[in-house]
XYZ file of N, CA and C in Angstrom:
390
model
N 69.267 130.488 80.314
C 70.085 130.040 79.220
C 69.377 128.869 78.571
N 69.485 128.742 77.291
C 68.906 127.660 76.541
C 69.788 126.440 76.732
N 69.188 125.299 77.091
C 69.965 124.080 77.283
C 70.663 123.665 76.009
N 71.906 123.199 76.126
C 72.696 122.851 74.949
C 72.090 121.712 74.142
N 71.379 120.794 74.780
C 70.835 119.650 74.065
C 69.440 119.921 73.512
N 68.862 121.038 73.868
C 67.517 121.366 73.415
C 67.539 121.778 71.954
N 66.582 121.293 71.190
C 66.429 121.696 69.810
C 65.046 122.334 69.713
N 65.002 123.608 69.331
C 63.733 124.315 69.323
C 63.754 125.423 68.300
N 62.598 125.988 68.066
C 62.489 127.139 67.167
C 61.349 128.026 67.636
N 61.444 129.297 67.332
C 60.410 130.272 67.669
C 59.996 130.975 66.394
N 58.715 131.067 66.167
C 58.209 131.823 65.028
C 57.141 132.769 65.551
N 57.091 133.967 65.004
C 56.126 134.946 65.492
C 55.577 135.756 64.338
N 54.440 136.376 64.569
C 53.847 137.263 63.572
C 53.510 138.577 64.249
N 53.238 139.610 63.461
C 53.011 140.932 64.014
C 51.559 141.283 64.255
N 50.643 140.374 64.004
C 49.225 140.678 64.176
C 48.847 140.694 65.651
N 48.293 141.790 66.108
C 47.763 141.862 67.459
C 48.778 141.589 68.548
N 49.938 142.216 68.494
C 50.957 141.995 69.515
C 50.490 142.626 70.820
N 50.281 141.797 71.820
C 49.841 142.229 73.142
C 51.015 142.836 73.900
N 50.752 143.721 74.838
C 51.816 144.373 75.607
C 52.653 143.379 76.409
N 52.103 142.214 76.731
C 52.851 141.221 77.496
C 53.545 140.191 76.613
N 53.362 140.283 75.301
C 54.060 139.380 74.390
C 55.518 139.800 74.271
N 56.314 138.941 73.692
C 57.739 139.206 73.482
C 57.972 139.646 72.049
N 58.899 140.570 71.860
C 59.328 140.995 70.529
C 60.794 140.610 70.385
N 61.111 139.868 69.331
C 62.507 139.511 69.051
C 63.170 140.730 68.419
N 64.278 141.181 69.006
C 64.901 142.443 68.617
C 66.375 142.240 68.278
N 66.740 142.542 67.037
C 68.139 142.384 66.615
C 69.041 143.439 67.237
N 68.477 144.526 67.738
C 69.285 145.583 68.336
C 69.392 145.505 69.850
N 68.637 144.599 70.472
C 68.664 144.485 71.937
C 69.919 143.740 72.386
N 70.605 144.303 73.369
C 71.808 143.646 73.895
C 71.477 142.725 75.064
N 70.236 142.797 75.549
C 69.795 141.977 76.677
C 68.347 141.556 76.455
N 67.950 140.467 77.135
C 66.535 140.126 77.217
C 65.945 141.065 78.268
N 64.794 141.683 77.974
C 64.206 142.688 78.866
C 62.713 142.462 79.054
N 62.236 142.693 80.275
C 60.799 142.639 80.548
C 60.337 143.979 81.102
N 59.055 144.263 80.894
C 58.464 145.514 81.354
C 57.677 145.341 82.644
N 57.499 144.084 83.088
C 56.731 143.777 84.296
C 57.587 142.882 85.189
N 57.957 143.369 86.362
C 58.859 142.635 87.253
C 58.277 141.282 87.657
N 56.951 141.142 87.653
C 56.345 139.865 88.044
C 56.640 138.755 87.031
N 57.130 139.106 85.844
C 57.504 138.094 84.852
C 58.824 137.417 85.201
N 59.623 138.047 86.056
C 60.929 137.487 86.415
C 60.795 136.401 87.473
N 61.542 135.337 87.291
C 61.693 134.306 88.310
C 63.041 134.569 88.978
N 63.143 134.328 90.254
C 64.400 134.513 90.995
C 64.949 135.928 90.836
N 64.079 136.929 90.896
C 64.493 138.327 90.694
C 65.360 138.825 91.846
N 66.434 139.526 91.487
C 67.307 140.177 92.472
C 67.585 141.593 91.976
N 67.891 142.477 92.924
C 68.257 143.842 92.553
C 69.592 143.839 91.821
N 69.748 144.726 90.858
C 71.042 144.901 90.197
C 72.027 145.465 91.217
N 73.268 145.018 91.165
C 74.284 145.398 92.144
C 74.616 146.881 92.135
N 74.547 147.502 90.994
C 74.909 148.911 90.862
C 73.982 149.540 89.836
N 73.960 150.851 89.735
C 73.098 151.478 88.725
C 73.387 150.897 87.336
N 72.343 150.530 86.651
C 72.459 149.851 85.375
C 71.597 150.604 84.368
N 72.179 151.029 83.261
C 71.457 151.819 82.270
C 71.606 151.217 80.880
N 70.551 151.323 80.095
C 70.583 150.936 78.686
C 70.494 152.198 77.846
N 71.247 152.243 76.776
C 71.168 153.364 75.845
C 70.178 152.998 74.745
N 69.132 153.789 74.603
C 68.116 153.551 73.585
C 68.563 154.122 72.246
N 68.032 153.599 71.122
C 68.414 154.109 69.798
C 68.167 155.604 69.626
N 67.234 156.171 70.373
C 66.945 157.604 70.248
C 67.875 158.454 71.108
N 68.849 157.812 71.764
C 69.842 158.535 72.544
C 69.518 158.692 74.020
N 68.333 158.292 74.440
C 67.964 158.379 75.853
C 68.419 157.128 76.596
N 68.505 157.255 77.920
C 68.892 156.118 78.753
C 67.668 155.568 79.479
N 67.685 154.250 79.701
C 66.606 153.560 80.394
C 67.217 152.779 81.546
N 66.721 153.016 82.763
C 67.290 152.337 83.923
C 66.781 150.905 84.032
N 67.694 150.003 84.383
C 67.397 148.598 84.624
C 67.617 148.373 86.114
N 66.614 147.798 86.804
C 66.709 147.706 88.262
C 66.823 146.294 88.819
N 66.369 145.290 88.070
C 66.404 143.907 88.561
C 66.810 142.966 87.443
N 67.229 141.760 87.841
C 67.521 140.714 86.862
C 67.044 139.387 87.433
N 66.781 138.456 86.537
C 66.315 137.134 86.938
C 66.246 136.250 85.714
N 65.382 135.268 85.762
C 65.173 134.379 84.626
C 63.702 134.464 84.223
N 63.387 133.931 83.066
C 61.995 133.842 82.640
C 61.838 132.578 81.819
N 60.706 131.947 81.971
C 60.413 130.729 81.230
C 59.260 131.007 80.283
N 59.501 130.797 78.994
C 58.474 130.991 77.976
C 57.855 129.642 77.655
N 56.550 129.602 77.574
C 55.852 128.376 77.205
C 55.473 128.464 75.737
N 55.532 127.341 75.043
C 55.187 127.333 73.631
C 54.699 125.971 73.198
N 54.364 125.861 71.941
C 53.926 124.594 71.359
C 54.795 124.317 70.151
N 55.386 123.130 70.099
C 56.221 122.721 68.972
C 55.725 121.376 68.482
N 55.366 121.319 67.217
C 54.864 120.094 66.610
C 53.751 119.470 67.444
N 52.858 120.329 67.937
C 51.724 119.860 68.711
C 52.023 119.513 70.158
N 53.257 119.705 70.597
C 53.631 119.378 71.974
C 54.027 120.651 72.708
N 53.596 120.755 73.968
C 53.963 121.908 74.780
C 55.404 121.771 75.255
N 56.109 122.897 75.341
C 57.460 122.881 75.892
C 57.767 124.231 76.510
N 58.845 124.279 77.269
C 59.267 125.521 77.908
C 60.665 125.879 77.452
N 60.918 127.170 77.338
C 62.223 127.698 76.972
C 62.638 128.667 78.067
N 63.763 128.394 78.724
C 64.207 129.271 79.803
C 65.228 130.272 79.284
N 64.984 131.540 79.584
C 65.924 132.613 79.277
C 66.607 133.005 80.583
N 67.923 133.016 80.588
C 68.634 133.438 81.793
C 69.066 134.891 81.641
N 69.353 135.508 82.716
C 69.798 136.898 82.764
C 68.845 137.805 81.977
N 67.611 137.815 82.434
C 66.588 138.704 81.896
C 66.511 139.908 82.833
N 66.465 141.098 82.265
C 66.468 142.319 83.065
C 65.098 142.985 83.062
N 64.792 143.673 84.168
C 63.557 144.443 84.306
C 63.877 145.929 84.194
N 63.166 146.600 83.287
C 63.287 148.049 83.120
C 61.889 148.641 83.312
N 61.661 149.365 84.409
C 60.318 149.861 84.734
C 59.641 150.677 83.632
N 60.392 151.403 82.830
C 59.788 152.262 81.808
C 59.797 151.645 80.410
N 60.148 150.379 80.309
C 60.176 149.686 79.019
C 58.752 149.528 78.490
N 58.554 149.698 77.182
C 57.205 149.593 76.628
C 56.865 148.188 76.134
N 57.851 147.369 75.787
C 57.616 146.002 75.293
C 58.679 145.056 75.833
N 58.319 143.786 75.981
C 59.291 142.763 76.369
C 60.143 142.426 75.147
N 61.454 142.333 75.330
C 62.363 142.107 74.206
C 63.207 140.860 74.405
N 63.319 140.058 73.346
C 64.253 138.935 73.297
C 65.419 139.388 72.428
N 66.619 139.245 72.919
C 67.816 139.670 72.194
C 68.249 138.605 71.189
N 68.214 138.952 69.882
C 68.738 138.044 68.858
C 70.206 137.728 69.129
N 70.977 138.744 69.530
C 72.405 138.560 69.774
C 72.684 137.526 70.847
N 71.929 137.579 71.949
C 72.124 136.589 73.014
C 71.715 135.197 72.559
N 70.638 135.113 71.779
C 70.243 133.806 71.256
C 71.334 133.245 70.348
N 71.926 134.098 69.510
C 73.001 133.660 68.611
C 74.203 133.154 69.397
N 74.493 133.781 70.535
C 75.606 133.318 71.373
C 75.371 131.906 71.897
N 74.109 131.486 71.927
C 73.767 130.145 72.395
C 73.497 129.188 71.227
N 73.975 129.549 70.038
C 73.880 128.646 68.893
C 72.593 128.713 68.102
N 71.817 129.753 68.270
C 70.562 129.883 67.534
C 70.798 130.584 66.199
N 69.894 130.354 65.254
C 69.953 130.993 63.943
C 68.625 131.697 63.669
N 68.676 132.728 62.856
C 67.470 133.423 62.427
C 67.280 133.095 60.956
N 66.113 132.555 60.605
C 65.848 132.137 59.234
C 64.521 132.726 58.765
N 64.404 132.875 57.458
C 63.153 133.316 56.861
C 62.426 132.083 56.334
N 61.207 131.883 56.806
C 60.399 130.745 56.362
C 58.955 131.188 56.192
N 58.371 130.811 55.091
C 56.951 131.048 54.841
C 56.553 132.497 55.104
N 57.400 133.441 54.716
C 57.091 134.853 54.860
C 57.282 135.422 56.253
N 57.893 134.657 57.145
C 58.122 135.140 58.506
C 59.525 134.809 58.966
N 59.882 135.313 60.124
C 61.190 135.039 60.709
C 61.052 133.916 61.726
N 62.023 133.018 61.725
C 62.020 131.878 62.633
C 63.365 131.814 63.330
N 63.357 131.608 64.625
C 64.579 131.412 65.397
C 64.689 129.924 65.668
N 65.803 129.311 65.238
C 65.957 127.867 65.388
C 67.239 127.523 66.132
N 67.237 126.338 66.706
C 68.440 125.774 67.303
C 68.435 124.296 66.957
N 69.580 123.784 66.556
C 69.661 122.402 66.113
C 69.642 122.344 64.600
N 69.776 121.161 64.060
C 69.753 121.004 62.608
C 68.321 121.181 62.115
N 68.143 121.590 60.848
C 66.784 121.811 60.343
C 65.870 120.603 60.513
N 66.396 119.395 60.363
C 65.542 118.218 60.495
C 65.202 117.911 61.950
N 65.996 118.432 62.893
C 65.758 118.131 64.301
C 65.108 119.281 65.061
N 65.182 120.503 64.539
C 64.601 121.633 65.274
C 63.087 121.620 65.121
N 62.430 122.204 66.093
C 60.976 122.289 66.077
C 60.575 123.750 65.956
N 59.398 123.984 65.435
C 58.915 125.353 65.289
C 57.883 125.638 66.362
N 58.031 126.745 67.026
C 57.120 127.146 68.097
C 56.394 128.414 67.683
N 55.092 128.386 67.658
C 54.293 129.563 67.314
C 53.644 130.095 68.571
N 53.816 131.380 68.835
C 53.036 132.039 69.877
C 52.971 133.507 69.694
């Protein structure tokens, strides 16, 4: 979970997206990883857990945990912790859920031709590029 007092922003571009990078997804209902080693404090899901994909197929989710993303904001390194991140063995990309970020007070804005996820007032939020 994002700390309530933290003020941060995430900005990303589509050039050369690596398989281990994160994609911010407006349709994702959960934060998801494709590699279980990315999870911290991983535990097995209590019962069978399935996600419905936009193409109508189901994807099994087997573990949950947390993940810490490292970034740079205004020339300073910082970490952003995501709670309740799920592992899906057949997932093709890591996904950050816009909906979950919004539940924690984040906004999605268009700046300089790209999308930026911010938290805090515009004068206090920082932009993180990765």
